[in-house]
Amino acid sequence: MGEINDFQETNISQNCDEQVVQPTTKRSDYISWHEYFMATAFLAAKRSKDPITQVGACIVDHDHKIVGIGYNGMPIGCSDDEFPWSKDGKETKHLYVCHAEMNAIINKNIVDLKDCIMYVALFPCNECAKFIIQSGIKEVVYMSDKHSHKCTTIASKKMFNAADVKYWQYIPKNKSLVIDFTEIDWNNMQQVPSSPFKELSLQDSDTN
Ligand SMILES: Nc1ccn([C@H]2C[C@H](O)[C@@H](COP(=O)(O)O)O2)c(=O)n1
């Protein structure tokens, strides 16, 4: 115990040969809840195979817990490689793709989404608006309303207004958030005892 207090008071830690000055107050540049949840929606969108529009959605409860995440993609069993991704012609993606909002609701990990908030990159279409209302979600935070002129968006807003679902546009204070896997020096981390998987750590080769 004595050692720990000495360490905090002097504010200096011994890291191998060099002395490192350690801060003793909390960080001030952490991300806000809104940034965190919208960024989570954007991260989910990175999983989308849609070559033109990638959308992610993240559902959050009262306690700031994430209770559902989804992105736009083909239904289970409908191969990403076989179903169409085109926007034009007779066979278009629009006939098949499950929207991010619908997937986030279906992927929920709690029984009831009553009074939850959905963070989503694009304003929900009328079909997703129905899902949102029926699931009990009470608030939608979106980034882009680029289809505001479309009858599907107008219908969504009409339903949200009638059902008392609040919606507002999130305008981020930072244009980008960087995820840097090298921030933690995992390659040089000392583990005692050493992790049995350390020697086996492979490069991510998951292509699904
Ligand atoms: N709120 C939304 C709006 C659209 N999507 C999905 C559906 C498609 O995969 C794509 C939109 O296609 P495009 O604009 O390229 O014709 O985004 C969604 O998941 N949620």
Short mmCIF file of N, CA and C in Angstrom, two decimals, residues 9-164:
data_model
loop_
_atom_site.label_atom_id
_atom_site.label_comp_id
_atom_site.label_asym_id
_atom_site.label_seq_id
_atom_site.Cartn_x
_atom_site.Cartn_y
_atom_site.Cartn_z
N GLU A 9 1.93 9.99 -5.23
CA GLU A 9 2.37 11.32 -4.81
C GLU A 9 3.49 11.85 -5.69
N THR A 10 4.43 10.97 -5.99
CA THR A 10 5.56 11.44 -6.80
C THR A 10 5.17 11.58 -8.26
N ASN A 11 4.07 10.86 -8.62
CA ASN A 11 3.59 10.99 -9.98
C ASN A 11 4.58 10.47 -11.01
N ILE A 12 5.43 9.62 -10.57
CA ILE A 12 6.46 9.11 -11.48
C ILE A 12 6.43 7.59 -11.40
N SER A 13 6.43 6.93 -12.53
CA SER A 13 6.52 5.47 -12.48
C SER A 13 7.80 5.03 -13.17
N GLN A 14 8.21 3.86 -12.75
CA GLN A 14 9.44 3.31 -13.32
C GLN A 14 9.05 2.41 -14.48
N ASN A 15 9.42 2.74 -15.68
CA ASN A 15 9.12 1.88 -16.82
C ASN A 15 10.45 1.44 -17.41
N CYS A 16 10.87 0.25 -17.09
CA CYS A 16 12.19 -0.25 -17.45
C CYS A 16 13.22 0.75 -16.96
N ASP A 17 13.97 1.34 -17.86
CA ASP A 17 15.05 2.23 -17.44
C ASP A 17 14.61 3.68 -17.34
N GLU A 18 13.54 4.03 -18.07
CA GLU A 18 13.17 5.45 -18.10
C GLU A 18 12.10 5.76 -17.07
N GLN A 19 12.07 7.01 -16.58
CA GLN A 19 11.05 7.44 -15.65
C GLN A 19 9.95 8.14 -16.45
N VAL A 20 8.67 7.74 -16.20
CA VAL A 20 7.56 8.31 -16.95
C VAL A 20 6.67 9.09 -15.99
N VAL A 21 6.35 10.34 -16.35
CA VAL A 21 5.45 11.14 -15.51
C VAL A 21 4.03 10.71 -15.82
N GLN A 22 3.30 10.30 -14.78
CA GLN A 22 1.93 9.81 -14.96
C GLN A 22 0.94 10.87 -14.52
N PRO A 23 -0.14 11.10 -15.32
CA PRO A 23 -1.17 12.06 -14.87
C PRO A 23 -1.97 11.49 -13.70
N THR A 24 -2.48 12.37 -12.85
CA THR A 24 -3.26 11.90 -11.69
C THR A 24 -4.71 12.37 -11.75
N THR A 25 -5.05 13.16 -12.76
CA THR A 25 -6.46 13.58 -12.89
C THR A 25 -7.05 12.91 -14.11
N LYS A 26 -8.41 12.90 -14.19
CA LYS A 26 -9.03 12.14 -15.29
C LYS A 26 -8.81 12.81 -16.64
N ARG A 27 -8.88 12.01 -17.70
CA ARG A 27 -8.73 12.54 -19.06
C ARG A 27 -9.85 13.51 -19.35
N SER A 28 -9.58 14.49 -20.20
CA SER A 28 -10.65 15.42 -20.58
C SER A 28 -11.05 15.21 -22.04
N ASP A 29 -10.26 14.46 -22.79
CA ASP A 29 -10.56 14.32 -24.22
C ASP A 29 -11.25 13.00 -24.56
N TYR A 30 -12.05 12.52 -23.60
CA TYR A 30 -12.81 11.30 -23.89
C TYR A 30 -14.04 11.67 -24.74
N ILE A 31 -14.58 10.67 -25.46
CA ILE A 31 -15.72 10.96 -26.33
C ILE A 31 -17.02 10.99 -25.52
N SER A 32 -17.98 11.77 -26.03
CA SER A 32 -19.28 11.89 -25.34
C SER A 32 -20.11 10.64 -25.62
N TRP A 33 -21.21 10.48 -24.88
CA TRP A 33 -22.11 9.34 -25.13
C TRP A 33 -22.61 9.38 -26.57
N HIS A 34 -23.02 10.57 -27.03
CA HIS A 34 -23.56 10.66 -28.40
C HIS A 34 -22.52 10.23 -29.42
N GLU A 35 -21.30 10.71 -29.23
CA GLU A 35 -20.22 10.32 -30.16
C GLU A 35 -19.98 8.81 -30.12
N TYR A 36 -19.99 8.30 -28.91
CA TYR A 36 -19.72 6.87 -28.72
C TYR A 36 -20.77 6.02 -29.44
N PHE A 37 -22.04 6.37 -29.27
CA PHE A 37 -23.09 5.53 -29.86
C PHE A 37 -23.18 5.73 -31.37
N MET A 38 -23.00 6.98 -31.82
CA MET A 38 -23.05 7.19 -33.27
C MET A 38 -21.83 6.52 -33.92
N ALA A 39 -20.69 6.62 -33.27
CA ALA A 39 -19.49 5.97 -33.81
C ALA A 39 -19.66 4.45 -33.84
N THR A 40 -20.38 3.92 -32.86
CA THR A 40 -20.65 2.47 -32.86
C THR A 40 -21.52 2.11 -34.06
N ALA A 41 -22.49 2.97 -34.35
CA ALA A 41 -23.34 2.73 -35.53
C ALA A 41 -22.48 2.78 -36.80
N PHE A 42 -21.57 3.75 -36.85
CA PHE A 42 -20.70 3.87 -38.04
C PHE A 42 -19.74 2.68 -38.15
N LEU A 43 -19.28 2.19 -37.01
CA LEU A 43 -18.38 1.03 -37.03
C LEU A 43 -19.14 -0.20 -37.56
N ALA A 44 -20.38 -0.37 -37.10
CA ALA A 44 -21.19 -1.49 -37.57
C ALA A 44 -21.37 -1.40 -39.09
N ALA A 45 -21.54 -0.18 -39.59
CA ALA A 45 -21.74 0.01 -41.04
C ALA A 45 -20.55 -0.51 -41.85
N LYS A 46 -19.38 -0.54 -41.24
CA LYS A 46 -18.18 -1.04 -41.93
C LYS A 46 -18.32 -2.52 -42.29
N ARG A 47 -19.27 -3.20 -41.67
CA ARG A 47 -19.49 -4.62 -41.97
C ARG A 47 -20.38 -4.81 -43.21
N SER A 48 -21.02 -3.72 -43.65
CA SER A 48 -21.97 -3.85 -44.76
C SER A 48 -21.25 -4.18 -46.07
N LYS A 49 -21.89 -5.03 -46.87
CA LYS A 49 -21.32 -5.39 -48.18
C LYS A 49 -21.90 -4.52 -49.29
N ASP A 50 -22.85 -3.64 -48.93
CA ASP A 50 -23.45 -2.77 -49.95
C ASP A 50 -22.35 -1.88 -50.54
N PRO A 51 -22.15 -1.95 -51.88
CA PRO A 51 -21.04 -1.18 -52.47
C PRO A 51 -21.30 0.32 -52.52
N ILE A 52 -22.55 0.73 -52.33
CA ILE A 52 -22.84 2.17 -52.44
C ILE A 52 -23.15 2.81 -51.08
N THR A 53 -24.06 2.23 -50.36
CA THR A 53 -24.49 2.86 -49.10
C THR A 53 -24.34 1.89 -47.93
N GLN A 54 -23.52 2.27 -46.97
CA GLN A 54 -23.34 1.43 -45.78
C GLN A 54 -24.00 2.17 -44.60
N VAL A 55 -24.91 1.49 -43.95
CA VAL A 55 -25.63 2.12 -42.84
C VAL A 55 -25.50 1.24 -41.59
N GLY A 56 -25.32 1.88 -40.45
CA GLY A 56 -25.27 1.15 -39.18
C GLY A 56 -26.26 1.76 -38.21
N ALA A 57 -26.72 0.96 -37.26
CA ALA A 57 -27.64 1.45 -36.23
C ALA A 57 -27.27 0.85 -34.88
N CYS A 58 -27.44 1.65 -33.85
CA CYS A 58 -27.07 1.21 -32.49
C CYS A 58 -28.20 1.63 -31.54
N ILE A 59 -28.71 0.67 -30.79
CA ILE A 59 -29.81 0.96 -29.86
C ILE A 59 -29.28 0.96 -28.43
N VAL A 60 -29.73 1.93 -27.66
CA VAL A 60 -29.19 2.17 -26.32
C VAL A 60 -30.33 2.30 -25.31
N ASP A 61 -30.13 1.75 -24.11
CA ASP A 61 -31.19 1.87 -23.09
C ASP A 61 -30.92 3.07 -22.17
N HIS A 62 -31.76 3.20 -21.13
CA HIS A 62 -31.67 4.32 -20.19
C HIS A 62 -30.32 4.44 -19.50
N ASP A 63 -29.70 3.28 -19.29
CA ASP A 63 -28.44 3.26 -18.54
C ASP A 63 -27.23 3.38 -19.44
N HIS A 64 -27.44 3.87 -20.66
CA HIS A 64 -26.34 4.01 -21.63
C HIS A 64 -25.75 2.65 -22.00
N LYS A 65 -26.57 1.63 -21.94
CA LYS A 65 -26.07 0.31 -22.35
C LYS A 65 -26.52 0.04 -23.78
N ILE A 66 -25.60 -0.50 -24.57
CA ILE A 66 -25.94 -0.85 -25.95
C ILE A 66 -26.72 -2.16 -25.92
N VAL A 67 -27.91 -2.13 -26.52
CA VAL A 67 -28.78 -3.32 -26.45
C VAL A 67 -29.10 -3.90 -27.84
N GLY A 68 -28.57 -3.29 -28.88
CA GLY A 68 -28.77 -3.83 -30.22
C GLY A 68 -27.93 -3.08 -31.24
N ILE A 69 -27.37 -3.84 -32.17
CA ILE A 69 -26.55 -3.23 -33.23
C ILE A 69 -26.91 -3.92 -34.55
N GLY A 70 -26.92 -3.17 -35.63
CA GLY A 70 -27.18 -3.79 -36.93
C GLY A 70 -26.62 -2.95 -38.07
N TYR A 71 -26.50 -3.57 -39.22
CA TYR A 71 -26.08 -2.87 -40.44
C TYR A 71 -26.85 -3.46 -41.61
N ASN A 72 -26.86 -2.76 -42.73
CA ASN A 72 -27.64 -3.23 -43.87
C ASN A 72 -26.94 -4.41 -44.56
N GLY A 73 -27.72 -5.43 -44.80
CA GLY A 73 -27.15 -6.62 -45.43
C GLY A 73 -28.24 -7.57 -45.89
N MET A 74 -27.80 -8.57 -46.65
CA MET A 74 -28.74 -9.57 -47.15
C MET A 74 -29.27 -10.43 -45.99
N PRO A 75 -30.49 -10.95 -46.13
CA PRO A 75 -31.03 -11.82 -45.07
C PRO A 75 -30.19 -13.09 -44.92
N ILE A 76 -30.31 -13.70 -43.76
CA ILE A 76 -29.60 -14.96 -43.49
C ILE A 76 -29.95 -15.98 -44.58
N GLY A 77 -28.94 -16.63 -45.11
CA GLY A 77 -29.17 -17.66 -46.13
C GLY A 77 -29.15 -17.10 -47.54
N CYS A 78 -29.21 -15.78 -47.68
CA CYS A 78 -29.19 -15.16 -49.01
C CYS A 78 -27.76 -14.66 -49.24
N SER A 79 -27.03 -15.37 -50.07
CA SER A 79 -25.61 -15.13 -50.20
C SER A 79 -25.28 -13.71 -50.72
N ASP A 80 -24.34 -13.08 -50.03
CA ASP A 80 -23.83 -11.75 -50.45
C ASP A 80 -23.26 -11.80 -51.86
N ASP A 81 -22.82 -12.99 -52.26
CA ASP A 81 -22.18 -13.13 -53.56
C ASP A 81 -23.19 -13.43 -54.67
N GLU A 82 -24.36 -13.88 -54.29
CA GLU A 82 -25.34 -14.26 -55.32
C GLU A 82 -26.48 -13.25 -55.48
N PHE A 83 -26.89 -12.64 -54.41
CA PHE A 83 -28.00 -11.68 -54.52
C PHE A 83 -27.47 -10.35 -55.07
N PRO A 84 -28.35 -9.59 -55.75
CA PRO A 84 -27.87 -8.39 -56.46
C PRO A 84 -27.56 -7.22 -55.54
N TRP A 85 -26.52 -6.47 -55.89
CA TRP A 85 -26.19 -5.24 -55.18
C TRP A 85 -26.50 -4.01 -56.02
N SER A 86 -27.03 -4.25 -57.22
CA SER A 86 -27.30 -3.14 -58.13
C SER A 86 -28.51 -2.33 -57.66
N LYS A 87 -28.52 -1.05 -58.06
CA LYS A 87 -29.64 -0.18 -57.72
C LYS A 87 -30.66 -0.14 -58.84
N ASP A 88 -30.18 -0.49 -60.07
CA ASP A 88 -31.05 -0.37 -61.24
C ASP A 88 -31.39 -1.74 -61.83
N GLY A 89 -32.39 -1.72 -62.69
CA GLY A 89 -32.79 -2.95 -63.37
C GLY A 89 -33.92 -3.63 -62.63
N LYS A 90 -34.23 -4.84 -63.08
CA LYS A 90 -35.37 -5.58 -62.51
C LYS A 90 -35.02 -6.14 -61.13
N GLU A 91 -33.82 -6.67 -61.04
CA GLU A 91 -33.36 -7.27 -59.78
C GLU A 91 -32.47 -6.28 -59.06
N THR A 92 -32.98 -5.61 -58.07
CA THR A 92 -32.14 -4.65 -57.34
C THR A 92 -31.99 -5.11 -55.89
N LYS A 93 -30.99 -4.52 -55.23
CA LYS A 93 -30.76 -4.83 -53.81
C LYS A 93 -31.96 -4.48 -52.94
N HIS A 94 -32.72 -3.47 -53.40
CA HIS A 94 -33.83 -2.98 -52.57
C HIS A 94 -34.90 -4.04 -52.31
N LEU A 95 -34.95 -5.03 -53.19
CA LEU A 95 -35.93 -6.11 -53.00
C LEU A 95 -35.53 -7.01 -51.83
N TYR A 96 -34.24 -7.04 -51.52
CA TYR A 96 -33.72 -8.05 -50.60
C TYR A 96 -33.08 -7.52 -49.31
N VAL A 97 -32.38 -6.40 -49.40
CA VAL A 97 -31.56 -5.96 -48.26
C VAL A 97 -32.39 -5.68 -47.00
N CYS A 98 -31.87 -6.16 -45.88
CA CYS A 98 -32.46 -5.80 -44.58
C CYS A 98 -31.78 -4.52 -44.13
N HIS A 99 -32.56 -3.55 -43.76
CA HIS A 99 -31.99 -2.27 -43.33
C HIS A 99 -31.33 -2.39 -41.95
N ALA A 100 -30.39 -1.49 -41.72
CA ALA A 100 -29.63 -1.49 -40.46
C ALA A 100 -30.56 -1.41 -39.25
N GLU A 101 -31.57 -0.56 -39.34
CA GLU A 101 -32.49 -0.35 -38.20
C GLU A 101 -33.22 -1.64 -37.86
N MET A 102 -33.72 -2.31 -38.91
CA MET A 102 -34.45 -3.55 -38.69
C MET A 102 -33.53 -4.59 -38.06
N ASN A 103 -32.31 -4.70 -38.57
CA ASN A 103 -31.37 -5.67 -38.02
C ASN A 103 -31.02 -5.35 -36.57
N ALA A 104 -30.85 -4.07 -36.26
CA ALA A 104 -30.51 -3.69 -34.87
C ALA A 104 -31.65 -4.07 -33.93
N ILE A 105 -32.88 -3.88 -34.38
CA ILE A 105 -34.04 -4.24 -33.53
C ILE A 105 -34.11 -5.76 -33.35
N ILE A 106 -33.92 -6.47 -34.45
CA ILE A 106 -34.00 -7.94 -34.37
C ILE A 106 -32.84 -8.52 -33.56
N ASN A 107 -31.70 -7.87 -33.61
CA ASN A 107 -30.53 -8.35 -32.85
C ASN A 107 -30.55 -7.96 -31.38
N LYS A 108 -31.62 -7.40 -30.90
CA LYS A 108 -31.65 -6.88 -29.51
C LYS A 108 -31.31 -7.98 -28.51
N ASN A 109 -30.61 -7.57 -27.45
CA ASN A 109 -30.23 -8.55 -26.43
C ASN A 109 -31.00 -8.36 -25.12
N ILE A 110 -32.09 -7.58 -25.19
CA ILE A 110 -33.00 -7.47 -24.03
C ILE A 110 -34.41 -7.77 -24.55
N VAL A 111 -35.32 -8.03 -23.62
CA VAL A 111 -36.66 -8.46 -24.04
C VAL A 111 -37.40 -7.31 -24.72
N ASP A 112 -37.30 -6.12 -24.12
CA ASP A 112 -38.16 -5.02 -24.52
C ASP A 112 -37.34 -3.76 -24.83
N LEU A 113 -37.58 -3.15 -25.96
CA LEU A 113 -36.83 -1.93 -26.32
C LEU A 113 -37.58 -0.66 -25.91
N LYS A 114 -38.58 -0.81 -25.05
CA LYS A 114 -39.40 0.34 -24.63
C LYS A 114 -38.53 1.48 -24.11
N ASP A 115 -38.77 2.66 -24.67
CA ASP A 115 -38.08 3.89 -24.27
C ASP A 115 -36.58 3.92 -24.60
N CYS A 116 -36.13 3.02 -25.44
CA CYS A 116 -34.72 3.06 -25.86
C CYS A 116 -34.51 4.13 -26.93
N ILE A 117 -33.24 4.40 -27.21
CA ILE A 117 -32.86 5.39 -28.23
C ILE A 117 -32.12 4.67 -29.35
N MET A 118 -32.45 5.02 -30.60
CA MET A 118 -31.70 4.45 -31.72
C MET A 118 -30.80 5.52 -32.35
N TYR A 119 -29.52 5.19 -32.51
CA TYR A 119 -28.57 6.04 -33.24
C TYR A 119 -28.41 5.41 -34.62
N VAL A 120 -28.59 6.19 -35.66
CA VAL A 120 -28.52 5.63 -37.02
C VAL A 120 -27.94 6.67 -37.98
N ALA A 121 -27.18 6.18 -38.96
CA ALA A 121 -26.50 7.09 -39.89
C ALA A 121 -27.47 7.83 -40.81
N LEU A 122 -28.48 7.11 -41.29
CA LEU A 122 -29.44 7.69 -42.24
C LEU A 122 -30.84 7.71 -41.64
N PHE A 123 -31.60 8.71 -41.95
CA PHE A 123 -32.97 8.77 -41.41
C PHE A 123 -33.75 7.51 -41.82
N PRO A 124 -34.45 6.88 -40.90
CA PRO A 124 -35.15 5.62 -41.21
C PRO A 124 -36.24 5.77 -42.28
N CYS A 125 -36.37 4.74 -43.10
CA CYS A 125 -37.43 4.71 -44.11
C CYS A 125 -38.76 4.37 -43.43
N ASN A 126 -39.83 4.40 -44.18
CA ASN A 126 -41.15 4.15 -43.58
C ASN A 126 -41.30 2.74 -43.02
N GLU A 127 -40.67 1.75 -43.67
CA GLU A 127 -40.79 0.38 -43.17
C GLU A 127 -40.06 0.24 -41.83
N CYS A 128 -38.87 0.83 -41.74
CA CYS A 128 -38.14 0.77 -40.47
C CYS A 128 -38.83 1.61 -39.41
N ALA A 129 -39.45 2.71 -39.82
CA ALA A 129 -40.17 3.55 -38.85
C ALA A 129 -41.26 2.72 -38.16
N LYS A 130 -41.92 1.85 -38.95
CA LYS A 130 -42.96 1.00 -38.34
C LYS A 130 -42.35 0.08 -37.29
N PHE A 131 -41.21 -0.52 -37.64
CA PHE A 131 -40.51 -1.40 -36.69
C PHE A 131 -40.11 -0.63 -35.43
N ILE A 132 -39.59 0.57 -35.64
CA ILE A 132 -39.11 1.39 -34.51
C ILE A 132 -40.28 1.69 -33.57
N ILE A 133 -41.38 2.13 -34.15
CA ILE A 133 -42.56 2.48 -33.34
C ILE A 133 -43.07 1.24 -32.59
N GLN A 134 -43.20 0.14 -33.32
CA GLN A 134 -43.77 -1.07 -32.69
C GLN A 134 -42.86 -1.65 -31.61
N SER A 135 -41.56 -1.38 -31.73
CA SER A 135 -40.63 -1.93 -30.73
C SER A 135 -40.63 -1.11 -29.44
N GLY A 136 -41.18 0.09 -29.48
CA GLY A 136 -41.24 0.92 -28.28
C GLY A 136 -40.12 1.95 -28.19
N ILE A 137 -39.22 1.95 -29.18
CA ILE A 137 -38.14 2.96 -29.20
C ILE A 137 -38.77 4.35 -29.20
N LYS A 138 -38.24 5.23 -28.36
CA LYS A 138 -38.88 6.53 -28.17
C LYS A 138 -38.11 7.69 -28.80
N GLU A 139 -36.89 7.41 -29.27
CA GLU A 139 -36.08 8.51 -29.80
C GLU A 139 -35.16 7.99 -30.90
N VAL A 140 -35.03 8.78 -31.96
CA VAL A 140 -34.13 8.41 -33.06
C VAL A 140 -33.15 9.56 -33.27
N VAL A 141 -31.86 9.23 -33.20
CA VAL A 141 -30.82 10.22 -33.44
C VAL A 141 -30.16 9.83 -34.76
N TYR A 142 -30.21 10.72 -35.73
CA TYR A 142 -29.70 10.38 -37.06
C TYR A 142 -28.63 11.39 -37.47
N MET A 143 -27.84 11.00 -38.49
CA MET A 143 -26.81 11.93 -38.99
C MET A 143 -27.29 12.60 -40.28
N SER A 144 -27.71 11.76 -41.24
CA SER A 144 -28.06 12.31 -42.55
C SER A 144 -29.55 12.17 -42.84
N ASP A 145 -30.08 13.23 -43.43
CA ASP A 145 -31.50 13.20 -43.84
C ASP A 145 -31.53 13.45 -45.35
N LYS A 146 -30.58 12.81 -46.06
CA LYS A 146 -30.43 13.14 -47.49
C LYS A 146 -31.63 12.71 -48.34
N HIS A 147 -32.49 11.83 -47.79
CA HIS A 147 -33.68 11.43 -48.56
C HIS A 147 -34.93 12.13 -48.04
N SER A 148 -34.73 13.32 -47.44
CA SER A 148 -35.88 14.00 -46.79
C SER A 148 -37.02 14.30 -47.77
N HIS A 149 -36.68 14.44 -49.07
CA HIS A 149 -37.69 14.76 -50.08
C HIS A 149 -38.53 13.54 -50.47
N LYS A 150 -38.05 12.34 -50.14
CA LYS A 150 -38.73 11.12 -50.60
C LYS A 150 -39.98 10.84 -49.78
N CYS A 151 -40.97 10.24 -50.46
CA CYS A 151 -42.24 9.98 -49.76
C CYS A 151 -42.04 9.00 -48.62
N THR A 152 -41.01 8.14 -48.70
CA THR A 152 -40.78 7.18 -47.62
C THR A 152 -40.35 7.91 -46.34
N THR A 153 -39.51 8.94 -46.50
CA THR A 153 -39.06 9.71 -45.33
C THR A 153 -40.19 10.57 -44.78
N ILE A 154 -40.97 11.14 -45.69
CA ILE A 154 -42.10 11.98 -45.24
C ILE A 154 -43.08 11.11 -44.44
N ALA A 155 -43.30 9.89 -44.93
CA ALA A 155 -44.21 8.96 -44.22
C ALA A 155 -43.63 8.60 -42.85
N SER A 156 -42.31 8.38 -42.79
CA SER A 156 -41.67 8.07 -41.50
C SER A 156 -41.95 9.17 -40.49
N LYS A 157 -41.71 10.42 -40.93
CA LYS A 157 -41.87 11.55 -40.00
C LYS A 157 -43.32 11.69 -39.56
N LYS A 158 -44.23 11.44 -40.50
CA LYS A 158 -45.66 11.51 -40.17
C LYS A 158 -45.99 10.48 -39.08
N MET A 159 -45.44 9.27 -39.24
CA MET A 159 -45.70 8.22 -38.24
C MET A 159 -45.01 8.53 -36.91
N PHE A 160 -43.76 8.99 -36.97
CA PHE A 160 -43.03 9.32 -35.73
C PHE A 160 -43.78 10.42 -34.96
N ASN A 161 -44.26 11.42 -35.70
CA ASN A 161 -44.98 12.52 -35.03
C ASN A 161 -46.25 12.00 -34.35
N ALA A 162 -46.96 11.15 -35.07
CA ALA A 162 -48.22 10.62 -34.52
C ALA A 162 -47.95 9.71 -33.32
N ALA A 163 -46.88 8.95 -33.40
CA ALA A 163 -46.58 7.97 -32.33
C ALA A 163 -45.72 8.56 -31.22
N ASP A 164 -45.41 9.86 -31.35
CA ASP A 164 -44.63 10.55 -30.33
C ASP A 164 -43.20 10.00 -30.21
#
